[in-house]
Coordinates of C-alpha atoms in Angstrom, one line a residue:
M1 CA 108.3 281.6 -273.5
F2 CA 107.7 278.3 -272.3
A3 CA 110.3 276.3 -270.1
P4 CA 111.2 273.0 -271.4
R5 CA 108.9 270.1 -270.4
T6 CA 111.3 268.5 -267.9
T7 CA 110.6 266.9 -264.3
P8 CA 111.7 269.0 -261.3
W9 CA 113.9 266.3 -259.6
P10 CA 114.4 268.3 -256.8
L11 CA 110.7 268.9 -255.9
V12 CA 110.0 265.2 -256.5
A13 CA 112.9 264.3 -253.9
L14 CA 111.3 266.6 -251.5
F15 CA 107.7 265.3 -252.0
T16 CA 109.7 261.8 -251.2
A17 CA 110.9 262.9 -248.1
G18 CA 107.8 264.5 -246.8
Y19 CA 105.1 261.6 -247.8
L20 CA 107.2 258.6 -246.7
P21 CA 106.4 258.8 -242.9
P22 CA 102.5 258.3 -243.9
Y23 CA 103.6 255.5 -246.5
L24 CA 105.4 253.8 -243.5
L25 CA 102.7 254.0 -241.1
P26 CA 101.5 250.5 -241.0
T27 CA 105.2 249.4 -239.7
T28 CA 105.9 252.2 -238.0
V29 CA 102.8 251.8 -235.7
G30 CA 103.0 248.0 -235.7
R31 CA 106.7 248.1 -234.4
L32 CA 105.8 250.8 -231.7
D33 CA 103.3 248.3 -230.5
T34 CA 105.3 245.2 -230.5
S35 CA 108.7 246.6 -229.2
L36 CA 107.8 249.3 -226.8
P37 CA 105.6 249.2 -223.7
L38 CA 102.7 250.6 -225.5
S39 CA 98.9 249.2 -226.2
T40 CA 97.5 249.0 -229.7
T41 CA 95.5 252.4 -228.8
Q42 CA 98.8 253.9 -227.6
A43 CA 100.9 253.3 -230.8
G44 CA 98.0 254.4 -232.7
A45 CA 97.8 257.5 -230.9
V46 CA 101.6 258.0 -231.4
G47 CA 101.5 257.5 -235.0
S48 CA 98.5 260.2 -235.0
A49 CA 100.5 262.6 -232.9
L50 CA 103.5 262.4 -235.7
L51 CA 100.8 263.1 -238.9
L52 CA 99.3 265.7 -236.5
S53 CA 102.4 267.5 -236.1
S54 CA 103.1 267.1 -240.0
A55 CA 99.7 268.6 -240.7
T56 CA 100.3 271.4 -238.3
A57 CA 103.2 272.3 -240.3
G58 CA 101.5 272.9 -243.3
F59 CA 98.8 275.1 -241.7
L60 CA 101.5 277.4 -240.1
L61 CA 103.9 277.7 -242.7
A62 CA 101.5 278.2 -245.9
S63 CA 102.0 281.8 -246.2
R64 CA 105.5 282.0 -245.6
V65 CA 107.0 279.7 -248.3
Q66 CA 107.6 282.9 -250.7
R67 CA 108.6 285.2 -248.2
V68 CA 111.2 282.8 -246.4
G69 CA 112.4 280.8 -249.4
A70 CA 111.6 277.5 -250.5
R71 CA 115.3 276.5 -250.0
T72 CA 115.5 277.9 -246.5
L73 CA 112.1 276.1 -245.3
A74 CA 113.1 272.8 -247.1
R75 CA 116.4 272.6 -245.4
F76 CA 115.1 273.6 -241.9
G77 CA 112.2 270.7 -242.5
L78 CA 114.8 268.0 -243.4
A79 CA 116.9 268.8 -240.5
L80 CA 114.2 268.5 -238.1
A81 CA 113.1 265.5 -240.0
F82 CA 116.7 263.9 -239.7
L83 CA 117.1 264.9 -236.0
G84 CA 113.7 264.1 -234.7
Y85 CA 113.4 260.7 -236.6
G86 CA 116.9 259.8 -235.7
A87 CA 116.4 260.5 -232.1
A88 CA 113.3 258.4 -231.8
A89 CA 115.1 255.5 -233.6
L90 CA 117.8 255.5 -231.3
T91 CA 116.2 255.4 -227.9
T92 CA 113.5 253.3 -226.2
A93 CA 112.3 255.9 -223.8
V94 CA 108.8 256.2 -224.6
P95 CA 108.8 260.0 -223.8
A96 CA 111.8 260.6 -226.0
V97 CA 110.3 258.2 -228.9
V98 CA 107.0 260.4 -228.8
A99 CA 108.9 263.6 -228.9
G100 CA 111.3 262.3 -231.6
A101 CA 108.4 261.5 -233.5
V102 CA 106.7 264.9 -233.1
V103 CA 109.6 266.9 -234.1
G104 CA 110.5 265.0 -237.1
G105 CA 106.7 265.0 -238.2
F106 CA 106.7 268.6 -238.0
G107 CA 109.9 268.3 -240.1
S108 CA 108.3 266.0 -242.7
G109 CA 105.2 268.4 -242.8
T110 CA 107.5 271.2 -243.6
A111 CA 109.1 269.6 -246.6
M112 CA 105.7 268.5 -247.6
T113 CA 104.4 271.9 -247.4
V114 CA 107.3 273.4 -249.8
A115 CA 106.9 270.6 -252.2
A116 CA 103.0 271.5 -252.4
A117 CA 103.4 275.2 -253.0
R118 CA 106.3 274.7 -255.5
I119 CA 104.6 271.7 -257.5
A120 CA 101.6 274.0 -257.7
A121 CA 103.7 276.6 -259.6
E122 CA 104.7 274.3 -262.2
R123 CA 103.3 273.9 -265.6
D124 CA 102.0 270.7 -265.0
P125 CA 101.4 269.8 -261.6
H126 CA 100.0 266.3 -262.5
R127 CA 103.1 265.5 -264.0
A128 CA 105.3 266.5 -261.0
S129 CA 103.0 264.6 -258.5
T130 CA 102.8 261.5 -260.5
A131 CA 106.9 261.5 -260.4
G132 CA 106.4 262.0 -256.5
L133 CA 104.2 259.2 -255.9
L134 CA 106.2 257.0 -258.1
S135 CA 109.3 257.7 -256.1
V136 CA 107.7 257.6 -252.7
S137 CA 105.9 254.2 -253.7
A138 CA 109.1 252.7 -254.8
L139 CA 111.1 253.7 -252.0
A140 CA 108.5 252.7 -249.2
G141 CA 108.4 249.4 -251.2
A142 CA 112.2 248.8 -250.6
V143 CA 111.6 249.5 -247.0
Y144 CA 109.0 247.1 -246.6
L145 CA 111.1 244.5 -248.4
T146 CA 113.9 245.2 -246.3
V147 CA 113.3 246.2 -242.7
P148 CA 111.5 242.6 -241.8
H149 CA 115.1 241.0 -242.3
L150 CA 117.0 243.6 -240.2
G151 CA 114.8 242.5 -236.7
R152 CA 112.0 243.5 -234.9
A153 CA 113.3 247.2 -233.6
H154 CA 110.7 249.9 -233.4
G155 CA 113.7 252.2 -234.7
L156 CA 114.2 250.7 -238.3
P157 CA 111.4 252.6 -240.2
L158 CA 112.2 255.7 -238.2
A159 CA 115.8 255.4 -239.3
A160 CA 114.7 255.0 -243.0
I161 CA 112.8 258.3 -242.7
A162 CA 115.8 260.0 -240.9
L163 CA 118.3 259.0 -243.7
T164 CA 115.8 259.7 -246.7
A165 CA 115.7 263.3 -245.2
L166 CA 119.6 263.4 -245.2
A167 CA 120.0 262.0 -248.6
V168 CA 117.5 264.8 -249.8
W169 CA 119.5 267.7 -248.1
P170 CA 122.0 268.2 -251.1
L171 CA 119.1 268.9 -253.6
T172 CA 117.4 271.6 -252.0
G173 CA 120.5 273.7 -253.3
R174 CA 118.3 274.3 -256.7
L175 CA 115.3 275.6 -255.0
P176 CA 114.5 279.4 -254.7
G177 CA 115.6 281.6 -252.1
G178 CA 113.2 284.1 -250.5
T179 CA 111.6 287.3 -251.5
A180 CA 114.7 288.3 -253.8
D181 CA 113.4 286.0 -256.4
T182 CA 110.2 287.3 -258.2
P183 CA 106.8 286.1 -258.1
A184 CA 106.9 286.0 -261.9
A185 CA 109.5 283.6 -261.8
Y186 CA 108.3 281.3 -258.9
G187 CA 104.7 282.2 -258.3
A188 CA 103.6 283.4 -254.9
T189 CA 102.5 280.7 -252.4
G190 CA 101.7 282.9 -249.3
L191 CA 98.0 283.1 -248.0
D192 CA 98.7 286.8 -247.1
D193 CA 99.5 287.7 -250.6
A194 CA 103.3 288.2 -250.0
D195 CA 104.1 289.3 -253.3
G196 CA 101.9 292.3 -252.6
T197 CA 99.7 291.9 -255.8
G198 CA 96.4 291.9 -253.6
A199 CA 95.1 289.0 -255.4
P200 CA 92.7 287.2 -253.3
L201 CA 92.2 283.4 -252.5
P202 CA 90.3 282.1 -255.7
H203 CA 87.4 279.3 -255.8
R204 CA 86.8 279.7 -252.0
R205 CA 83.7 277.5 -251.9
S206 CA 85.2 274.9 -254.2
G207 CA 88.3 275.1 -252.3
L208 CA 86.9 275.0 -248.8
V209 CA 84.6 271.7 -249.9
L210 CA 87.7 269.8 -251.3
A211 CA 89.5 270.5 -248.3
V212 CA 86.9 269.1 -246.0
T213 CA 86.1 266.1 -248.2
V214 CA 89.9 265.3 -248.7
L215 CA 90.3 265.4 -244.6
C216 CA 87.6 262.7 -244.5
W217 CA 88.9 260.9 -247.6
S218 CA 92.3 260.9 -245.8
L219 CA 91.2 259.8 -242.7
A220 CA 89.1 256.5 -244.0
Q221 CA 92.3 255.6 -246.0
N222 CA 94.5 255.7 -242.8
S223 CA 92.5 254.3 -240.6
L224 CA 92.9 251.0 -242.3
W225 CA 96.5 251.7 -243.3
G226 CA 97.4 252.2 -239.7
V227 CA 96.0 248.9 -238.8
S228 CA 96.7 247.1 -241.8
G229 CA 99.8 245.5 -240.2
R230 CA 97.7 244.0 -237.1
I231 CA 95.0 242.7 -239.7
G232 CA 97.4 240.9 -241.8
L233 CA 99.2 239.2 -238.5
T234 CA 96.4 238.6 -236.0
Q235 CA 93.3 238.2 -238.7
A236 CA 94.5 237.1 -241.9
G237 CA 97.6 234.9 -240.4
L238 CA 100.3 236.3 -242.2
G239 CA 103.9 236.2 -240.7
D240 CA 105.9 239.2 -240.6
A241 CA 108.1 238.7 -243.4
A242 CA 105.1 237.7 -245.6
L243 CA 103.2 240.7 -244.4
G244 CA 105.9 242.7 -245.6
A245 CA 106.2 241.2 -249.1
V246 CA 102.5 241.7 -249.3
F247 CA 103.2 245.7 -248.6
A248 CA 105.9 245.7 -250.9
V249 CA 103.8 244.1 -253.9
A250 CA 100.8 246.6 -253.0
L251 CA 103.2 249.4 -253.5
G252 CA 104.5 248.0 -256.4
A253 CA 101.0 247.9 -257.9
G254 CA 100.7 251.5 -256.9
L255 CA 103.7 252.1 -259.2
V256 CA 101.5 250.8 -261.7
G257 CA 98.8 252.9 -261.1
V258 CA 101.0 256.0 -260.9
L259 CA 102.2 255.1 -264.3
A260 CA 98.7 254.8 -265.7
A261 CA 97.6 258.2 -264.3
G262 CA 100.2 259.8 -265.6
A263 CA 99.7 258.2 -269.0
L264 CA 95.9 259.4 -269.3
G265 CA 96.9 262.7 -267.7
P266 CA 93.8 264.9 -268.3
R267 CA 92.5 262.9 -271.0
L268 CA 89.4 261.4 -268.8
G269 CA 89.2 264.9 -266.8
R270 CA 89.4 264.8 -262.9
A271 CA 85.8 264.1 -262.2
M272 CA 85.6 260.3 -263.2
P273 CA 89.0 259.4 -261.8
V274 CA 88.2 260.9 -258.5
G275 CA 84.3 259.8 -257.9
A276 CA 85.0 256.4 -259.7
G277 CA 88.3 255.8 -257.9
T278 CA 86.9 256.6 -254.5
V279 CA 84.0 254.2 -254.8
L280 CA 86.4 251.6 -256.0
I281 CA 88.7 252.3 -252.9
A282 CA 85.5 251.9 -250.6
G283 CA 85.3 248.4 -251.9
C284 CA 88.5 247.4 -251.8
I285 CA 88.7 248.8 -247.7
A286 CA 85.9 246.4 -246.9
V287 CA 87.4 243.4 -248.5
S288 CA 90.8 244.3 -246.9
A289 CA 89.4 244.8 -243.4
S290 CA 87.2 241.4 -243.3
A291 CA 90.0 239.4 -244.7
T292 CA 90.4 236.1 -242.8
T293 CA 93.1 234.5 -245.3
P294 CA 96.4 235.6 -246.6
A295 CA 94.9 235.4 -250.3
A296 CA 92.1 237.6 -249.3
F297 CA 94.1 240.2 -247.5
A298 CA 96.6 240.2 -250.2
T299 CA 93.9 240.8 -253.0
G300 CA 92.3 243.7 -251.0
E301 CA 95.7 245.6 -250.0
I302 CA 96.9 245.2 -253.5
A303 CA 93.7 246.5 -255.3
W304 CA 93.4 249.4 -252.8
N305 CA 97.1 250.5 -253.3
T306 CA 96.8 250.3 -257.0
V307 CA 93.7 252.7 -256.9
Y308 CA 94.6 255.2 -254.1
P309 CA 97.6 256.9 -255.7
V310 CA 95.8 257.3 -258.8
V311 CA 92.9 259.2 -257.1
L312 CA 95.5 261.2 -255.0
S313 CA 97.6 262.3 -257.9
Y314 CA 94.2 263.6 -259.5
L315 CA 93.3 265.0 -256.1
I316 CA 96.5 266.9 -255.9
G317 CA 96.4 268.2 -259.3
L318 CA 92.9 269.4 -258.5
A319 CA 93.7 271.3 -255.5
A320 CA 96.8 273.0 -257.7
S321 CA 94.3 274.0 -260.4
L322 CA 92.3 275.9 -258.0
D323 CA 95.1 278.7 -257.6
P324 CA 98.5 278.8 -259.4
R325 CA 99.9 280.3 -256.6
G326 CA 100.0 277.1 -254.8
R327 CA 97.9 278.4 -251.6
W328 CA 94.9 276.0 -251.9
A329 CA 97.6 272.9 -253.0
V330 CA 98.9 273.7 -249.4
L331 CA 95.7 274.1 -247.4
V332 CA 94.2 271.0 -249.0
G333 CA 97.6 269.1 -248.6
S334 CA 97.4 269.8 -245.0
A335 CA 94.1 268.9 -244.6
S336 CA 94.9 265.7 -246.1
S337 CA 97.6 265.3 -243.5
L338 CA 95.2 266.3 -240.9
G339 CA 92.9 263.5 -241.9
T340 CA 95.9 261.2 -242.1
A341 CA 96.9 262.1 -238.6
A342 CA 93.5 261.1 -237.1
G343 CA 93.5 258.0 -239.3
P344 CA 95.7 255.5 -236.8
L345 CA 93.8 256.3 -233.4
T346 CA 90.4 256.2 -235.3
G347 CA 91.4 253.1 -236.9
S348 CA 92.4 251.5 -233.6
V349 CA 89.6 252.6 -231.6
L350 CA 87.0 251.5 -234.2
S351 CA 88.9 248.0 -234.4
A352 CA 88.9 247.7 -230.8
Q353 CA 85.2 248.6 -230.3
A354 CA 83.4 246.9 -233.4
G355 CA 86.1 244.3 -235.1
Y356 CA 87.8 244.9 -238.3
P357 CA 85.2 243.9 -240.6
V358 CA 82.6 246.5 -239.0
M359 CA 85.3 249.1 -239.3
G360 CA 85.9 248.6 -242.8
L361 CA 82.0 248.9 -243.5
V362 CA 82.0 252.1 -241.8
L363 CA 85.1 253.5 -243.5
G364 CA 83.8 252.3 -246.8
A365 CA 80.1 254.0 -246.3
G366 CA 82.2 257.4 -245.4
L367 CA 84.2 257.4 -248.7
L368 CA 80.9 256.7 -250.6
L369 CA 79.6 260.1 -249.0
V370 CA 82.5 262.3 -249.8
A371 CA 82.8 261.1 -253.3
A372 CA 79.9 263.1 -254.3
P373 CA 81.2 266.5 -253.5
M374 CA 84.6 265.8 -254.4
T375 CA 83.3 264.7 -257.9
A376 CA 81.0 268.0 -257.8
V377 CA 84.2 270.1 -257.1
A378 CA 86.2 268.3 -260.0
L379 CA 83.1 269.0 -262.3
H380 CA 82.7 272.6 -261.3
T381 CA 86.5 273.9 -261.5
G382 CA 88.0 274.3 -265.0
G383 CA 91.7 273.9 -263.9
R384 CA 94.3 276.5 -265.1
P385 CA 93.3 279.9 -266.2
L386 CA 94.3 281.6 -269.2
L387 CA 96.2 284.7 -269.6
P388 CA 94.2 287.9 -270.1
G389 CA 93.2 288.1 -273.8
A390 CA 94.1 284.7 -274.6
I391 CA 91.9 283.0 -277.3
R392 CA 91.3 279.4 -277.1
R393 CA 91.2 278.2 -280.9
R394 CA 88.2 276.1 -281.6
G395 CA 89.3 272.4 -281.7
G396 CA 92.7 273.1 -280.3
T397 CA 94.4 274.0 -277.1
P398 CA 94.7 276.9 -275.2
A399 CA 96.9 279.9 -276.7
A400 CA 98.4 280.8 -273.3
L401 CA 98.2 278.1 -270.5
V402 CA 100.8 280.0 -268.5
A403 CA 99.2 281.6 -265.8
A404 CA 101.1 279.4 -263.2
A405 CA 104.5 280.3 -264.3
T406 CA 103.4 284.2 -264.3
G407 CA 101.6 284.3 -261.2
T408 CA 98.5 286.1 -263.0
P409 CA 96.0 286.2 -260.7
S410 CA 93.1 283.7 -261.4
G411 CA 90.1 286.0 -260.9
A412 CA 91.5 288.5 -263.8
V413 CA 91.2 285.5 -266.6
P414 CA 88.5 283.0 -268.1
E415 CA 89.0 279.6 -267.0
V416 CA 90.2 276.7 -269.1
G417 CA 86.9 275.0 -270.8
A418 CA 85.0 278.5 -270.5
V419 CA 82.7 279.8 -273.4
E420 CA 85.2 280.2 -276.4
Q421 CA 85.8 284.0 -277.7
P422 CA 84.0 284.5 -280.9
V423 CA 86.4 285.6 -283.8
V424 CA 85.3 289.2 -284.8
E425 CA 86.0 289.9 -288.4
I426 CA 87.0 293.6 -289.4
D427 CA 86.7 295.0 -292.7
V428 CA 89.9 296.6 -293.6
E429 CA 90.1 299.2 -296.9
A430 CA 92.2 297.6 -299.3
P431 CA 94.6 299.8 -301.4
A432 CA 93.0 300.0 -305.0
V433 CA 94.4 297.3 -307.3
A434 CA 97.0 298.4 -309.7
V435 CA 95.6 298.6 -313.4
R436 CA 98.2 298.1 -316.1
G437 CA 97.2 301.0 -318.3
A438 CA 97.8 303.2 -315.5
Y439 CA 101.6 303.1 -315.8
G440 CA 103.6 303.8 -318.5
T441 CA 106.8 302.4 -319.7
A442 CA 110.4 303.4 -318.8
G443 CA 111.8 306.2 -320.8
P444 CA 112.0 310.0 -321.4
R445 CA 108.5 311.5 -321.3
Q446 CA 107.0 314.5 -323.3
A447 CA 107.2 317.6 -321.1
A448 CA 103.3 318.2 -321.3
A449 CA 102.5 314.8 -320.3
A450 CA 100.6 313.9 -317.5
P451 CA 102.1 311.8 -314.8
G452 CA 101.1 308.4 -315.5
S453 CA 100.3 308.9 -319.2
G454 CA 101.9 306.7 -321.6
T455 CA 103.9 308.0 -324.5
G456 CA 103.2 305.6 -327.2

């Protein structure tokens, strides 16, 4: 029996806490540059170290979500995020700031890992990831509107991330525990097959291609995002408050994009949003990086942030569809975090060596190159598998699209969109139709009368 179609709000909150640091990357790196004795490249390196620590958590913990328990790991990650980011926000000593950012990044990555694994086990991972993107975009927009009015201290965005982790903590009580919870109820997410079913990792080639291309995709996005603040301040001529307003409006436009993605759902498939959306992002990055006026910069940033979360939501759903146990969702998410981690340093080096406009052209060209293999993966894979013996009715929906909830191995069943099973007609010998004359009327019979013979 299907569970009610409800939004898993604890997972949405955990998703928000895990994804908030990348969303606040421009203001975090920018304030490290202006408030601490760090060069532009050094500030970008600190941002990269934070996000690299986050990606490391995903790779290390992907096989332990089911065994340790989502609740335990989520609380561990949120505690590290609160302590690490909080300590970095309260000190001006550069080594302590770096150490706190790295510890906090590992905590954010842990929360992101749990959220990705659990969302992959949902009936509708696209719906859950869309809600998470809406939440993190709204919160990040509020931070961008608020922080510039509170001063130029480096610790303000870090404190916002720490307080978010603290606020999400009470919601973790609704997450499942360790191995006492059955895989049928929660889905096994361990790469080492913690539930003991021996199910191999499905779609290995597609998953590896997706992981590598998403790494490059995230690298290009965050190479610009990490230096967007400096582009706006130094090249486009915006003030600090105006820059925060542009980022807030851009993230608000991202909310519209995510709502559109949620409304469209699977109607357009995944290939067109991923491929065409990545091409549009490449153009937006070139416009934003070459902007020399506030209007051009705002146009590029707003258009970019409108399309970016749309494509991201489909990529998350695509990764989740490759394995209902969530293993590819975690690995692809960690690869994305790895690309995100290298973004600030890559953007800082490229802009320092070649300038912002050339950096934008290089990043846009890279996105055009990875658009083709990502689209090919979306075309090649069909999404969720059916249960064994399930039949897809012609012109209708799958009869049993619940493999994600039951932990059914992907390789044991046909893919959604596969060739439909033919309907086999079986002839069944029907009983003889009753003939009126074969039965007599009710009443006493003559002793010699044969059964069924009438008396009159």
